[in-house]
Amino acid sequence: MPPRQPRLAWQETWSSRGSNRPAEDSLLAEDSTPVEAFFPEEDSSLAEAILLAEAIAQAAGSSQVEESQDDVQWLDPSKAWKLCRDKAVEFIRAYVRGTEKDDEEQKMLFLSKICDLCTCVTERGVPMNLHDFCCQTNLVENIMALLEKEPMDSLRTAFRQKAMETVALLSNTVPTALCGKRESLLNMCFKSVFFLPPESDVPETGVLYAETMKAMDTMLEGFVLNCPIASFNIEMQNMLKALLDFAVSKNSDVRESAVKVIERLITFFRWYLVIKILGIFENYGNDEPTDFNLRIPILGKLLGHLLLFSSGDDSMSHSALGSLHRMYTVVREGRGKKVWWAMSICTQTSAGLSACSP
């Protein structure tokens, strides 16, 4: 059976009926960097790929589409994936240079092409300097700009979900592309989602809302899993700090959304510490690692607020209680395992309680 080939541009089926705010000027200046600059010198398939792509595009508008697809099946698999990479690069560069970015299909196709590049590099071994390409095209900044334009009072499309899934994939494929941008990206994602009407107020978007929140969880977990383990405390500090800023909002719906995400993140936090980090400490035996710091200063303040949130009788209080229970479990399971961070958590909690005000 011939190998399954990548989806081509004319095969994309993303569609939406949502609306956006008026288009703004492009954030980027003209990028004159040759496409070939992102590929290794020995990769000379670009000209051949472009010629083949033009032939396929012409066939797509005629009655010979099926015949053209049959011809593609006979391509060398490596050439087919290089074609996928080249067409993705071509589309992304054209999109970020353009001024009309509000077309819903084009927005979704932009994200799909980023995912195609990540797949080509990680799963298919197609050579490419993804870090330089992300920097040259400002991919992360463009995703944030598109998120900022999403209407904050409604959830009509899957763009937010797709955007966070794409960011999660980028963090796994080329984490250096997010360096120095995670804090801004987190705040933009939280702002784009937390101010939406509660799921109960718009039942017809329930599935889309749930999938969007799931994508957010995947993105947050990916940030932790894809960073060096020695940077775990910094990553958790930044995420919890950003979440806490929304958890103390004057808007009750925003507070509730943020606390629910905190509960799920603390659940992941517990799993990560118990399964991964405790295992590392146990492997060291009697010698504790000297280059390992698990102190997370924001924990005390966070736990103090969670105690205050837990005093009510609404869904937010249940989420706060769930987070507190999981943190207690973390401390309990850390006892007797040479994990000095357990005592650190306790002392931070006491400090956090005194720092919080009702």
PDB file of C-alpha atoms in Angstrom, residues 4 52 121 309 357:
ATOM      1  CA  ARG A   4      -0.137   8.117   3.234  1.00  0.00           C
ATOM      2  CA  LEU A  52       5.188  19.959  -8.796  1.00  0.00           C
ATOM      3  CA  VAL A 121      10.634  18.056  11.215  1.00  0.00           C
ATOM      4  CA  PHE A 309     -11.641  30.954  48.051  1.00  0.00           C
ATOM      5  CA  SER A 357      -6.060  39.802  52.876  1.00  0.00           C
TER       6      SER A 357
END
